[in-house]
Short mmCIF file of C-alpha atoms in Angstrom, two decimals:
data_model
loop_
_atom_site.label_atom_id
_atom_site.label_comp_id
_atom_site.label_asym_id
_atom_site.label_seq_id
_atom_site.Cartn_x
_atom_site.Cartn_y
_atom_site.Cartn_z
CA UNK A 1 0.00 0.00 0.00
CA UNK A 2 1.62 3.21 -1.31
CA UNK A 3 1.53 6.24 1.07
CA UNK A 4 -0.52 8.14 -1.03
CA UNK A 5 -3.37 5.33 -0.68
CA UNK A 6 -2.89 5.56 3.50
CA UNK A 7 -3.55 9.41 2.99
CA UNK A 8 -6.87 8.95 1.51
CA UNK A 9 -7.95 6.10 3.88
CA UNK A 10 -7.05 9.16 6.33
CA UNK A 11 -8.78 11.63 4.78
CA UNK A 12 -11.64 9.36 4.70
CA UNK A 13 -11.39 8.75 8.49
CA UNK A 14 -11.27 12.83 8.91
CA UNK A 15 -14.21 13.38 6.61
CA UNK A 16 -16.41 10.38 8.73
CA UNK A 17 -15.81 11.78 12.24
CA UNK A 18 -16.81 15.38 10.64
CA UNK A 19 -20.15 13.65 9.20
CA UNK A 20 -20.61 12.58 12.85
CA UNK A 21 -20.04 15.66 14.55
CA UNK A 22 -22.35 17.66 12.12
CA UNK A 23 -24.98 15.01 12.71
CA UNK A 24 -24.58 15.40 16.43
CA UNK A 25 -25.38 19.18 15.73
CA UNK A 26 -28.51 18.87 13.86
CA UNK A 27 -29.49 16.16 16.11
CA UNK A 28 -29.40 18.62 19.51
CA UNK A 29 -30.60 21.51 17.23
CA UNK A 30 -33.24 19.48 15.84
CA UNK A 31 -34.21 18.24 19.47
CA UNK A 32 -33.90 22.06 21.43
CA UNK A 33 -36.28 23.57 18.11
CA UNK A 34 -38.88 20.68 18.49
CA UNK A 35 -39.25 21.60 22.34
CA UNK A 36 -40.29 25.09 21.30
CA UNK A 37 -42.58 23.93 19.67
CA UNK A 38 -44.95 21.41 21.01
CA UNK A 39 -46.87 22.19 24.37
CA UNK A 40 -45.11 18.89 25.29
CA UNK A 41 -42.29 19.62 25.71
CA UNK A 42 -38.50 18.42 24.96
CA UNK A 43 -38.49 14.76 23.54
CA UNK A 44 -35.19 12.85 23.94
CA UNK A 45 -33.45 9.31 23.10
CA UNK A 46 -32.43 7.48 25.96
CA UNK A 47 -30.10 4.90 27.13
CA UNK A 48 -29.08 3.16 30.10
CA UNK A 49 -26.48 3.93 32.42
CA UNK A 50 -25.28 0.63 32.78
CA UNK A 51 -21.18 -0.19 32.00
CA UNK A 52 -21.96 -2.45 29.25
CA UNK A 53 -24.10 0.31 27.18
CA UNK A 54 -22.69 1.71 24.26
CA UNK A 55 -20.96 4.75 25.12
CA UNK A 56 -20.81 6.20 22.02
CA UNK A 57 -24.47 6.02 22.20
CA UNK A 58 -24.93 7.80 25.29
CA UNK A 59 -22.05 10.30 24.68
CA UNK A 60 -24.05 11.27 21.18
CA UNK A 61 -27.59 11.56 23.00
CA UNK A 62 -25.78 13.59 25.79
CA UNK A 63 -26.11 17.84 26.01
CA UNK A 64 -25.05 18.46 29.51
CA UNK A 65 -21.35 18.88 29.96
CA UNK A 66 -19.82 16.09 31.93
CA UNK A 67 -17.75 16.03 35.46
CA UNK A 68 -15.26 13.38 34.87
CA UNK A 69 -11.81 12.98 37.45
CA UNK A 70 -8.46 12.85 35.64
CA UNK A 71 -6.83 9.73 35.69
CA UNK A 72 -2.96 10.67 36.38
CA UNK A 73 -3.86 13.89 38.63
CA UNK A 74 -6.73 13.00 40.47
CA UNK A 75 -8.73 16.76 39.83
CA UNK A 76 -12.06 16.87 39.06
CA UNK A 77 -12.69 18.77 35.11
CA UNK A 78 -16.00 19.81 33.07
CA UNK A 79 -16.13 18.54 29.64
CA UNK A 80 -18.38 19.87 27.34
CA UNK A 81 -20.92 17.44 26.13
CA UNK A 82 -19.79 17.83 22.21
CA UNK A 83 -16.23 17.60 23.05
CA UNK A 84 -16.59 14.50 24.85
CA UNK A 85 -18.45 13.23 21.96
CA UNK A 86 -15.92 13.98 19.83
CA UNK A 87 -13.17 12.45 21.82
CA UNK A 88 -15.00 9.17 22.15
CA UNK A 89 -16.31 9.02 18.50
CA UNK A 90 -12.89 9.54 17.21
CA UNK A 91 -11.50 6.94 19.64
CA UNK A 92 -14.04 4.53 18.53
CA UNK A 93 -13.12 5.70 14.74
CA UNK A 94 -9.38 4.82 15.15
CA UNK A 95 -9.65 1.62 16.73
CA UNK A 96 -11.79 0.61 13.91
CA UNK A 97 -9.23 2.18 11.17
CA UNK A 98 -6.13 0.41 12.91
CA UNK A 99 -7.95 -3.23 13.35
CA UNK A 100 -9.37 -3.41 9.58
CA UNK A 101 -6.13 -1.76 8.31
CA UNK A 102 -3.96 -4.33 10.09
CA UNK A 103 -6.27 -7.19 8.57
CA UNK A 104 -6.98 -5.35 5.18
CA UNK A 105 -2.62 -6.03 4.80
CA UNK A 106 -2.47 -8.71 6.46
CA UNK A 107 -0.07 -7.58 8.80
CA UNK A 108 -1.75 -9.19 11.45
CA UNK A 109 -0.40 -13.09 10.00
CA UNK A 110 3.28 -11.20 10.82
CA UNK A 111 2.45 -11.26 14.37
CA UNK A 112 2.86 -13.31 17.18
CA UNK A 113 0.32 -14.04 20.17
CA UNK A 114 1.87 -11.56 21.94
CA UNK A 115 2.29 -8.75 19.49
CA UNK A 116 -1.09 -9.04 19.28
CA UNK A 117 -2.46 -8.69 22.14
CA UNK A 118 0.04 -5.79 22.82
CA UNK A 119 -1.59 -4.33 19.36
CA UNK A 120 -4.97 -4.41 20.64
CA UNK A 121 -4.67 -3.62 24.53
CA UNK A 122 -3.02 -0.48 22.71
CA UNK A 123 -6.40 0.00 20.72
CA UNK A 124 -8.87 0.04 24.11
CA UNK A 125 -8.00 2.74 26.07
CA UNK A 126 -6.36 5.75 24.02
CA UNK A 127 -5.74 4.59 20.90
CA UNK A 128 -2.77 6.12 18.61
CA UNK A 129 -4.24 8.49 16.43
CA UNK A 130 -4.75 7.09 12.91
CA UNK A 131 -2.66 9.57 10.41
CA UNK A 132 -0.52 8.40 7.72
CA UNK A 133 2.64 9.34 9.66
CA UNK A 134 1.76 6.91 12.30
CA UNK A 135 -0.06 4.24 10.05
CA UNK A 136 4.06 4.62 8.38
CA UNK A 137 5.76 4.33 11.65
CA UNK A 138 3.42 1.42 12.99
CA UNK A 139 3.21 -0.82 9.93
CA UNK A 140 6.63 -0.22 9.05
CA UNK A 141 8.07 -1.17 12.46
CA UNK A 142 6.02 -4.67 11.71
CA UNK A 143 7.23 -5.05 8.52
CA UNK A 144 11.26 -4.42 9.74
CA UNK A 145 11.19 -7.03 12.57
CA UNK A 146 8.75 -9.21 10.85
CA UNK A 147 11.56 -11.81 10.94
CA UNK A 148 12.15 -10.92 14.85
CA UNK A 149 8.25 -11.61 15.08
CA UNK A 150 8.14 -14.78 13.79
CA UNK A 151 10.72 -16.05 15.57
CA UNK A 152 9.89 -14.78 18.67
CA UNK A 153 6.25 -16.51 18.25
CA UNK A 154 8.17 -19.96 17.93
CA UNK A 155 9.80 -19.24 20.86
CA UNK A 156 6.64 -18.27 23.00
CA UNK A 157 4.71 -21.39 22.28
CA UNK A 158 7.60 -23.69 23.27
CA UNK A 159 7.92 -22.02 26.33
CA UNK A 160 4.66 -22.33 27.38
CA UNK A 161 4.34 -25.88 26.30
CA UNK A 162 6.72 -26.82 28.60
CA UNK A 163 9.26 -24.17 30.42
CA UNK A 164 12.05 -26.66 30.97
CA UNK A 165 12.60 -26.93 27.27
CA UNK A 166 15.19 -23.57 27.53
CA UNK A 167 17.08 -26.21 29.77
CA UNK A 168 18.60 -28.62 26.94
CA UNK A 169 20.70 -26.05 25.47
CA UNK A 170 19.38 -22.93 26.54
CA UNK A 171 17.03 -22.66 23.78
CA UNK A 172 16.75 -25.96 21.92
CA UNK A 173 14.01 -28.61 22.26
CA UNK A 174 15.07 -32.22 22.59
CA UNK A 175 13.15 -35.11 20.95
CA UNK A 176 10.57 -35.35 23.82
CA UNK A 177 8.61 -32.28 25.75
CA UNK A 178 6.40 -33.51 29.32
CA UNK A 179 3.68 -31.55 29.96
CA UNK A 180 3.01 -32.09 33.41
CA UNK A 181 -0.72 -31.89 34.60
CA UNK A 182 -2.20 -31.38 31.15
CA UNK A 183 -5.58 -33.31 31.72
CA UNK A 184 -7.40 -33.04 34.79
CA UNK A 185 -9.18 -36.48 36.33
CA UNK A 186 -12.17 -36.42 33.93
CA UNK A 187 -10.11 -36.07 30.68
CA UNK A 188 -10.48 -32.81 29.87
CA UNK A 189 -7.95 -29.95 30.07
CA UNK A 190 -6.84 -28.64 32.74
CA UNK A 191 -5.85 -25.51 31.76
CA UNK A 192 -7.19 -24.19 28.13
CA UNK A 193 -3.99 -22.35 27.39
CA UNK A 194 -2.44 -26.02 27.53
CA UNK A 195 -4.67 -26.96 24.63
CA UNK A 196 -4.50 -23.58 22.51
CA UNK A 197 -0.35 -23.66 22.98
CA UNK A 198 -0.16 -27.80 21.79
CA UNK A 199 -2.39 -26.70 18.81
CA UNK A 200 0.29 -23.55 18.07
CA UNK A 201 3.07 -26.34 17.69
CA UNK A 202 1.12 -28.17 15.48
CA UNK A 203 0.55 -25.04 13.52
CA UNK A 204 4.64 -24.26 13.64
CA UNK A 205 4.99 -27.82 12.23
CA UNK A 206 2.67 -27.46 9.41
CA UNK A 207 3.67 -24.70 8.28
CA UNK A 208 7.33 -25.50 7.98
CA UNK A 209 5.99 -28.78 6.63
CA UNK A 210 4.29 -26.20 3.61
CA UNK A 211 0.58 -27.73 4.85
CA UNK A 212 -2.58 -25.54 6.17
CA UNK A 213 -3.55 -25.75 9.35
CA UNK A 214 -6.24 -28.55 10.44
CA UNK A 215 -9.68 -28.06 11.89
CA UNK A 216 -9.67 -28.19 15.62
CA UNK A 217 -11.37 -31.76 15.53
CA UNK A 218 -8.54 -33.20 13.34
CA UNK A 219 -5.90 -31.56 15.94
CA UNK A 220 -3.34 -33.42 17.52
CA UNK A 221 -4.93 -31.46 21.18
CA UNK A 222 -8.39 -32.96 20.21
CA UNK A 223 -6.91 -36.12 19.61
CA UNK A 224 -5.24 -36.24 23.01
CA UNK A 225 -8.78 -35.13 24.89
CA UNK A 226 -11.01 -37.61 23.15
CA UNK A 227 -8.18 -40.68 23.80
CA UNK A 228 -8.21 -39.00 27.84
CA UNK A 229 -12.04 -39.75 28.33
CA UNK A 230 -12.00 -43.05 27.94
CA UNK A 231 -9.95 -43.62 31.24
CA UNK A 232 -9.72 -47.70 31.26
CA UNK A 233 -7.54 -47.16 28.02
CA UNK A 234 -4.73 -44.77 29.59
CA UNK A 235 -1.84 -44.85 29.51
CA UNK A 236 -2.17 -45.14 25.79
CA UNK A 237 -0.21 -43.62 22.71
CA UNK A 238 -1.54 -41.31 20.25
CA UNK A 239 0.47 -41.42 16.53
CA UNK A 240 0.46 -38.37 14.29
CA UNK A 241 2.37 -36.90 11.86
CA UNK A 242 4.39 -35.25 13.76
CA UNK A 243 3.87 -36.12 17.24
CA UNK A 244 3.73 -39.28 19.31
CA UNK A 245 1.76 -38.50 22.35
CA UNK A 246 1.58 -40.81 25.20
CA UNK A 247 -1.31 -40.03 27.81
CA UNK A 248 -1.10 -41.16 31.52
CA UNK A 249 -3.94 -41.22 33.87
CA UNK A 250 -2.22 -38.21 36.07
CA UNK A 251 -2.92 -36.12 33.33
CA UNK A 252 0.70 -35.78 32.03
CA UNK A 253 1.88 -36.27 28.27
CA UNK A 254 5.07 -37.32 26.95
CA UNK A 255 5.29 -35.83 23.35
CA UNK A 256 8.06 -37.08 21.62
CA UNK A 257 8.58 -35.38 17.91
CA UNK A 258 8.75 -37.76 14.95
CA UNK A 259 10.16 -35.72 11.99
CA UNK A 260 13.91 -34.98 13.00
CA UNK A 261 14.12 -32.73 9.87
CA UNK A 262 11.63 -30.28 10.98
CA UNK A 263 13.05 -30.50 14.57
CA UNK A 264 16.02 -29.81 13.33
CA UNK A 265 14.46 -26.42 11.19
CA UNK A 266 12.55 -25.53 14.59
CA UNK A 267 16.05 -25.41 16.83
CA UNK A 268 17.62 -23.48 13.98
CA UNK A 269 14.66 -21.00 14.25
CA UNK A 270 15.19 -20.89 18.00
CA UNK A 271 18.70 -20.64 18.23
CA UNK A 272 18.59 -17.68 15.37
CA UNK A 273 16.04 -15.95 18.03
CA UNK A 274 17.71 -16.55 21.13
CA UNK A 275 21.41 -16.61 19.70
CA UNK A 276 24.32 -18.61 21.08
CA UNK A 277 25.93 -15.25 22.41
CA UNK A 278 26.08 -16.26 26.15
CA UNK A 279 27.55 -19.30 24.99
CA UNK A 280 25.13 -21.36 26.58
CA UNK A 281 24.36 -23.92 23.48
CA UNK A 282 26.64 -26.32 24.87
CA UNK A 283 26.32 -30.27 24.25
CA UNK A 284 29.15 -31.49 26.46
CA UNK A 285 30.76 -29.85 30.02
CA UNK A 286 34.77 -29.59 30.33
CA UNK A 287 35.19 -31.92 33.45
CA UNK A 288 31.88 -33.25 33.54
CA UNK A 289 32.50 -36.64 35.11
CA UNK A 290 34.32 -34.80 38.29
CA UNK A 291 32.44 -31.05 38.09
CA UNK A 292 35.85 -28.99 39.27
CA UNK A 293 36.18 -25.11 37.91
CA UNK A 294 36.50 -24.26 34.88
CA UNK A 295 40.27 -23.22 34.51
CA UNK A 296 39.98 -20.97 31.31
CA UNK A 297 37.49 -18.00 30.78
CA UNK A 298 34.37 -17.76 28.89
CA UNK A 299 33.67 -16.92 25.52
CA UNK A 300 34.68 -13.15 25.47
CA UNK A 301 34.46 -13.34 28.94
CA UNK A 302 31.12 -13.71 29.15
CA UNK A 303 30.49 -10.27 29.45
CA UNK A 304 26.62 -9.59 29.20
CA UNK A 305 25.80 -6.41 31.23
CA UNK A 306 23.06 -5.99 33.42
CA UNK A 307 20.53 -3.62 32.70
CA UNK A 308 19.32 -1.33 35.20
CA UNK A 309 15.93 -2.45 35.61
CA UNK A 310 17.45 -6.27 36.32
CA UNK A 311 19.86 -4.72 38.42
CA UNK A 312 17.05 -3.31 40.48
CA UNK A 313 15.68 -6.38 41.04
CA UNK A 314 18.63 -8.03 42.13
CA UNK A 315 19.05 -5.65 45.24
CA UNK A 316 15.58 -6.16 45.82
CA UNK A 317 15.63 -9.90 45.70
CA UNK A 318 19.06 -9.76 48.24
CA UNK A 319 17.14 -6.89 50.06
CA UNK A 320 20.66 -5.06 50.39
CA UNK A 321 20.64 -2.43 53.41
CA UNK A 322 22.83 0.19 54.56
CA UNK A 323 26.13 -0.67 56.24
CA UNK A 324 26.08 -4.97 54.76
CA UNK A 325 29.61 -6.03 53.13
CA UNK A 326 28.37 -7.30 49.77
CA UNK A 327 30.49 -9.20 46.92
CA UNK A 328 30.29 -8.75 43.33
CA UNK A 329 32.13 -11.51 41.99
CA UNK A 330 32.07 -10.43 38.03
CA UNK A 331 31.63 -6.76 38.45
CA UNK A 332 32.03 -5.91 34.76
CA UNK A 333 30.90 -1.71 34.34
CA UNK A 334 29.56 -1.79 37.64
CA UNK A 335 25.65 -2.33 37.14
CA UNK A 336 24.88 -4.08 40.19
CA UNK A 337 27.64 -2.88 42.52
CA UNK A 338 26.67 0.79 41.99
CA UNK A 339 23.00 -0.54 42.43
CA UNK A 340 24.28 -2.23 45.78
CA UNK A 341 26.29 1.10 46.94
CA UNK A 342 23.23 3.11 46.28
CA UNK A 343 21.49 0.90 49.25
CA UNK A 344 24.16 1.87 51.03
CA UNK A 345 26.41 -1.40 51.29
CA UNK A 346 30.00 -1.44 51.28
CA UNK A 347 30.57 -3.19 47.70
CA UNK A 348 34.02 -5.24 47.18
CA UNK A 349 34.20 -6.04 42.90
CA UNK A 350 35.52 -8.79 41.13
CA UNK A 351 36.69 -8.83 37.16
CA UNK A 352 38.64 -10.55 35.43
CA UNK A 353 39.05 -8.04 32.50
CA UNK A 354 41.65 -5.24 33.17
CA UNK A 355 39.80 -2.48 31.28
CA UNK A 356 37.28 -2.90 33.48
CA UNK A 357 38.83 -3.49 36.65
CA UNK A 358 40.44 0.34 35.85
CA UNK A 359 37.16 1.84 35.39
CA UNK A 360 35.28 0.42 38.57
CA UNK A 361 38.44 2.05 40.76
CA UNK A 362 39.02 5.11 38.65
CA UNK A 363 35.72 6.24 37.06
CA UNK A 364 32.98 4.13 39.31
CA UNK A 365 35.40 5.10 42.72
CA UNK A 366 35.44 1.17 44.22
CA UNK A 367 38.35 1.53 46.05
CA UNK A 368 38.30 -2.45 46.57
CA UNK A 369 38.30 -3.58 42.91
CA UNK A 370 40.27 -7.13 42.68
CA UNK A 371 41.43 -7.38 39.35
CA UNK A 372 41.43 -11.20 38.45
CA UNK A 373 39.38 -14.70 39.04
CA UNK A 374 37.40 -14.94 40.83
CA UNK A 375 37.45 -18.69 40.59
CA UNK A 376 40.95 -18.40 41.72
CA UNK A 377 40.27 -16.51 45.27
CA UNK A 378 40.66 -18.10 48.15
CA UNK A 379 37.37 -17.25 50.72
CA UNK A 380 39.77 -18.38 53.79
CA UNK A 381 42.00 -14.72 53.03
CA UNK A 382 38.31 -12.58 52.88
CA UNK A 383 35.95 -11.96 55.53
CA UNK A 384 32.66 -13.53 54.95
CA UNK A 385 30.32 -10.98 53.26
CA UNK A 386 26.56 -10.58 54.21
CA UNK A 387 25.22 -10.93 50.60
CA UNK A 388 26.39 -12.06 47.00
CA UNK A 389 24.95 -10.12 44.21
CA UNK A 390 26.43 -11.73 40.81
CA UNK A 391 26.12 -12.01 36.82
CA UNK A 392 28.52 -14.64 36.18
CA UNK A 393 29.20 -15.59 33.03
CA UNK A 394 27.03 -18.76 31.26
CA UNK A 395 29.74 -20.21 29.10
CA UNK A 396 29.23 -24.11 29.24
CA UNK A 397 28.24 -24.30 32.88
CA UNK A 398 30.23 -21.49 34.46
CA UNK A 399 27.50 -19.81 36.14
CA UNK A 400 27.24 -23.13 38.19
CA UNK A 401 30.73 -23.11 38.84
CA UNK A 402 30.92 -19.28 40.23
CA UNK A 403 27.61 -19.75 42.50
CA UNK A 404 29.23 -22.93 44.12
CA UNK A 405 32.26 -20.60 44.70
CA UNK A 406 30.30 -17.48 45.63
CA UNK A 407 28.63 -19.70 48.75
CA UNK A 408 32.13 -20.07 50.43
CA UNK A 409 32.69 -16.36 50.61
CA UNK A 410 29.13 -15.93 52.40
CA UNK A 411 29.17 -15.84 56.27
CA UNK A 412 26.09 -18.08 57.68
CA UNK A 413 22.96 -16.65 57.12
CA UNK A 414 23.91 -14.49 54.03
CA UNK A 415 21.93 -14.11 50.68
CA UNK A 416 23.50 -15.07 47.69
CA UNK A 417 21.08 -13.61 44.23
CA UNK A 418 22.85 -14.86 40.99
CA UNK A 419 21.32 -14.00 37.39
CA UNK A 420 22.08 -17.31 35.88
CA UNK A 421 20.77 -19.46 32.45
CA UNK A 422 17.54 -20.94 32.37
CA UNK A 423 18.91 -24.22 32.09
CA UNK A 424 20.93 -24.22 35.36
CA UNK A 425 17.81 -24.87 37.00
CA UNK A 426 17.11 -27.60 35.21
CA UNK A 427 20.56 -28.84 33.72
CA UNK A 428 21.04 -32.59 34.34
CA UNK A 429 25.14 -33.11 33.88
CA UNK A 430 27.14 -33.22 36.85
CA UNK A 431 28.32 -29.64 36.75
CA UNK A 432 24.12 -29.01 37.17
CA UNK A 433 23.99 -31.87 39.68
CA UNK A 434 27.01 -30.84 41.93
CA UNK A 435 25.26 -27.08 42.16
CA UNK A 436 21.65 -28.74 43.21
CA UNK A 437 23.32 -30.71 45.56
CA UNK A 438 24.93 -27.64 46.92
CA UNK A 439 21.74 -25.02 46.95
CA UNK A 440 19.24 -27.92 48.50
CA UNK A 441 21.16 -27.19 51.52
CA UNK A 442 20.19 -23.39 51.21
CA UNK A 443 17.06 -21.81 52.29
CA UNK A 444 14.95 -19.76 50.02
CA UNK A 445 14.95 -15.83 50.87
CA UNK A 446 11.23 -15.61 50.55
CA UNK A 447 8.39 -17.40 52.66
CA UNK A 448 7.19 -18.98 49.48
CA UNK A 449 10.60 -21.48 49.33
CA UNK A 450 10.81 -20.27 45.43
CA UNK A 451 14.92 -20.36 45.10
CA UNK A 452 14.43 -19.81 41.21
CA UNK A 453 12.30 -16.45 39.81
CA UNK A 454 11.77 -16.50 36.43
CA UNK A 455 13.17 -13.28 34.70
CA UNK A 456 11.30 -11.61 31.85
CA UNK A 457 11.64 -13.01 28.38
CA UNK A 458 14.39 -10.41 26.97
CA UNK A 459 16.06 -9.34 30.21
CA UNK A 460 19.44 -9.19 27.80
CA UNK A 461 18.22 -8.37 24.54
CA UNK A 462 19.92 -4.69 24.88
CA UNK A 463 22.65 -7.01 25.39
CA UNK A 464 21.88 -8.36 21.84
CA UNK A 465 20.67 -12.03 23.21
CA UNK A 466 17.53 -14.01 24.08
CA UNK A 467 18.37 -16.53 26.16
CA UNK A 468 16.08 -17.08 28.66
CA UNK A 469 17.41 -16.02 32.47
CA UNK A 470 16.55 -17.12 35.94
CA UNK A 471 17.49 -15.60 39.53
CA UNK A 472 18.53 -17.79 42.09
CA UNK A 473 17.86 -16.39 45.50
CA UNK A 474 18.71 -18.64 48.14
CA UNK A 475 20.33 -18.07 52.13
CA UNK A 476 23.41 -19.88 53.45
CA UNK A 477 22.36 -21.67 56.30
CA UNK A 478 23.38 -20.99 60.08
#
């Protein structure tokens, strides 16, 4: 669609909400005239004051100006009946203009689940005025990261199938997924977002496959509830194209993937979106029979900064006070130890890189900046701190190895929070194993007994990766 064709849809949208708001003037003029005139009195439309009514109807059929409270202030205003007419017609207008122009392209088979809901939760409140320089700057942001789209709309419905899936490699999916409490104990789903998300892989499958999508009663999810029902059959096995489910009478499924070629294509997609940057797309662990240290550093150094906003959450998470000795074991430009002396802790930094070892004592003032590894300290020379704030690097395992390390330098009692990979939650080699084993001895900081919080899908991407990131919050015991 050229620009000069968005201009007259535009100009079209102008011209409508002008039509309206002439008709709403002959409609009150026409309605104050017929008063005079009939011994009557004023006739008038009505409509109900109920939520659910329309309110463009009853902002049309209303003359009296309005009292309404400002959201963001709090003060009370007078609106005059037309302008608040206006405001809500051309509201109504937009969100019209932006929906059928989105399906009118077809923009809206570019977008993921989430992109659109974020589209249309946009739509209800305020909506973006529809002009051709924002119908350009909306529809051309689409079509720039329509790749980035797509791929991040693979990645959401294999993290909701099953979240341990970011635990293989940090973003690839193995040959089987478990979806734990799928069905509940009549056969039917549990949860409907279960169902919806099973029928998105299928979709992902068919269309790399070059197929159209099924009907819902020839899905692979239908297949699974009608097999469920009949309860003396379970366990039993369900064979499809491209899945073999098996169904259990807990309600769990096994679904192990039967084409290895489009497997393959879907990890390639995956690892494209969440990128190998971290180095955390590992098949093998140096050491992995006998979990000691790594001995060399990570893949340039592993050095993924934290954000401010993650940073922030870290303190939070350690609950860092005034006057606490904290460590930051891979201090890098000083995110989270300039977070941490904010709170008012005394901060001692870590980092390996000499660059930034030089900038945390000259240009961030940490006048106890250790320049070196931190695998390579010895707790037994350093007092034990009160908390552990950390972003170690992922590199094939080594976020295990600096939390195991971190632990000795904390006195009893003291909080250790470590961004870390999604998978070291869930990693199953012995570098995984011999961290477990370590942090089931730990308590959790919170009432709750969570140890691992779930960051927010792209907590690096300013970083320029995907991978998925956990905290681990745990306290030392004693």
């Amino acid at each position: 669609m050229t620009p000069a064709q968005i201009a007259d849809i535009c100009d079209g949208r102008d011209k409508a909400i002008a039509l309206w708001l002439s008709l709403y003037d002959t409609y009150h003029a026409t309605r104050d005239e017929a008063a005079r005139l009939t011994l009557g009195g004023a006739l008038s439309l009505s409509c109900g004051r109920d939520w659910t009514e329309d309110t463009l109807t009853r902002a049309f059929i209303q003359s009296q100006p309005i009292d309404q409270r400002d959201k963001e202030t709090g003060a009370r205003k007078t609106i005059d009946a037309r302008d608040n007419f206006e405001r809500v017609l051309t509201h109504t207008m937009d969100r019209r203009c932006w929906a059928a122009l989105m399906e009118q392209l077809g923009f809206d088979q570019l977008l993921d689940q989430q992109a659109r809901k974020e589209f249309h939760d946009g739509l209800r409140d305020d909506p973006v005025p529809f002009t051709p320089d924002n119908c350009a700057a909306t529809f051309g942001n689409i079509w720039t990261n329509r790749r980035d789209l797509y791929l991040r709309g693979i990645a959401n419905v294999f993290a909701k199938l099953d979240r341990r899936f970011r635990s293989h490699n940090g973003f690839k999916i193995g040959a089987r997924l478990i979806i734990d409490r799928a069905l509940n104990e009549w056969g039917s789903w549990d949860r409907y977002e279960r169902r919806d998300t099973l029928r998105d892989v299928e979709r992902v499958f068919l269309e790399l496959d070059e197929k159209p999508p099924v009907s819902e009663g020839h899905s692979i999810a239908s297949q699974v509830a009608d097999s469920a029902r009949v309860r003396g059959s379970l366990p039993t096995v369900i064979e499809g194209d491209y899945f073999r489910v098996r169904v259990f009478k807990n309600g769990n499924l096994h679904i192990w993937f039967e084409r290895d070629d489009l497997l393959q294509s879907v990890n390639l997609l995956l690892a494209e979106y969440y990128g190998e940057a971290i180095g955390d797309g590992y098949e093998t662990t140096e050491a992995e029979a006998a979990p000691a240290y790594h001995i060399t550093p990570a893949k340039n150094f592993g050095a993924f900064m934290t954000s401010p906003e993650i940073a922030a959450q870290v303190i939070e998470h350690a609950r860092i006070s005034t006057g606490q000795r904290v460590l930051e074991p891979s201090a890098g430009k000083a995110a989270l130890a300039s977070a941490a002396r904010i709170a008012g802790a005394d901060v001692t930094c870590v980092e390996l890189q000499p660059g930034f070892a030089h900038e945390l004592r000259v240009i961030h003032g940490f006048a106890d900046a250790i320049e070196g590894d931190f695998l390579a300290l010895d707790p037994a020379h350093y007092a034990p701190f009160d908390a552990v704030i950390m972003n170690p690097p992922f590199d094939r395992g080594r976020d295990c190895d600096h939390v195991r390390h971190a632990l000795a330098f904390l006195k009893p009692g003291g909080v250790l929070v470590a961004i870390m990979s999604a998978r070291a939650e869930y990693g199953e080699d012995q570098r995984h194993k011999a961290l477990h084993r370590m942090i089931a001895g730990c308590e959790a900081i919170y009432f709750h007994g969570r140890k691992w919080i779930d960051l927010p899908p792209g907590s690096f991407a300013h970083a320029g990766t995907n991978v998925n990131t956990v905290l681990l919050a745990i306290r030392k015991p004693g």
